[in-house]
Structures are given as structure tokens and as C-alpha cells.
XYZ file of C-alpha atoms in Angstrom:
68
model
C 66.264 122.266 50.982
C 69.151 123.146 53.268
C 72.655 121.753 53.535
C 74.514 119.702 50.973
C 73.055 116.703 49.183
C 75.091 114.517 46.829
C 73.191 112.487 44.227
C 75.445 109.561 43.247
C 75.347 106.598 40.850
C 73.465 108.617 38.219
C 73.627 108.923 34.437
C 74.193 112.621 33.731
C 73.431 114.641 30.604
C 75.180 117.934 31.404
C 74.390 119.541 27.990
C 77.613 121.550 28.171
C 78.848 120.851 24.634
C 81.905 118.924 25.854
C 80.551 115.478 26.700
C 77.612 113.331 25.671
C 76.913 111.478 28.917
C 78.548 110.692 32.249
C 77.534 107.085 32.937
C 78.206 106.892 36.701
C 78.339 110.453 37.940
C 77.370 112.616 40.883
C 75.713 116.010 41.378
C 76.301 118.172 44.467
C 73.356 120.312 45.595
C 73.876 123.153 48.085
C 70.439 124.312 49.105
C 68.545 124.804 45.852
C 71.665 125.260 43.670
C 73.847 122.792 41.765
C 77.361 123.400 43.098
C 79.208 120.725 41.130
C 79.007 117.564 39.082
C 81.386 114.963 37.762
C 82.465 111.359 37.767
C 84.731 109.554 40.191
C 84.725 110.202 43.930
C 81.998 112.678 45.016
C 82.610 115.439 47.594
C 81.461 115.162 51.216
C 77.772 115.473 52.031
C 74.579 113.540 52.615
C 74.431 110.924 49.846
C 71.439 109.636 47.919
C 72.039 106.723 45.507
C 70.109 107.304 42.264
C 70.395 103.667 41.139
C 71.548 104.586 37.627
C 68.656 106.990 36.931
C 69.099 109.680 34.269
C 69.542 113.264 35.526
C 69.360 116.103 33.003
C 68.407 119.788 32.805
C 64.713 120.621 32.736
C 63.194 121.224 29.330
C 62.249 124.895 29.646
C 61.139 126.809 26.579
C 61.628 130.441 27.660
C 61.417 131.665 24.047
C 57.767 130.667 23.687
C 56.493 131.164 27.249
C 58.342 134.237 28.553
C 56.183 136.835 26.709
C 52.899 135.255 27.849
């Protein structure tokens, strides 16, 4: 992926220890990296409406699979 993509109108579970859920949030993607997230007005970029879908970190279990 190249350029900036903004995913809007999404439920976010940031798992940062400060908030439980952002009900109508946005995530900014620059290439293959998350460059920002929040609620309110999103930054400039190509926008994709998520229709209220839940976005959350992948469930990766590095403890069990890394040594294999």
C-alpha cells in the first residue's frame, strides 16, 4: 500500500490502557504503518468508511510461537 488511507466511522479498541473503546473513530495508515488514530475530525487523505466495524490489534501470541 502506498500513500495515506484514513479508515473512518470505525469502533476502535486501541488496547493502550487509557480507554476502553472509541465508538466513532478513525485510523490513519501511511503505507503499511499506523500513523495516528483518534475520534473527531480525521486528517487529510483518501477516506474509506468502515460503517461502524470494529478495528483492533491482531491477536499475535509471540510467546508461544516465536521459539518454533
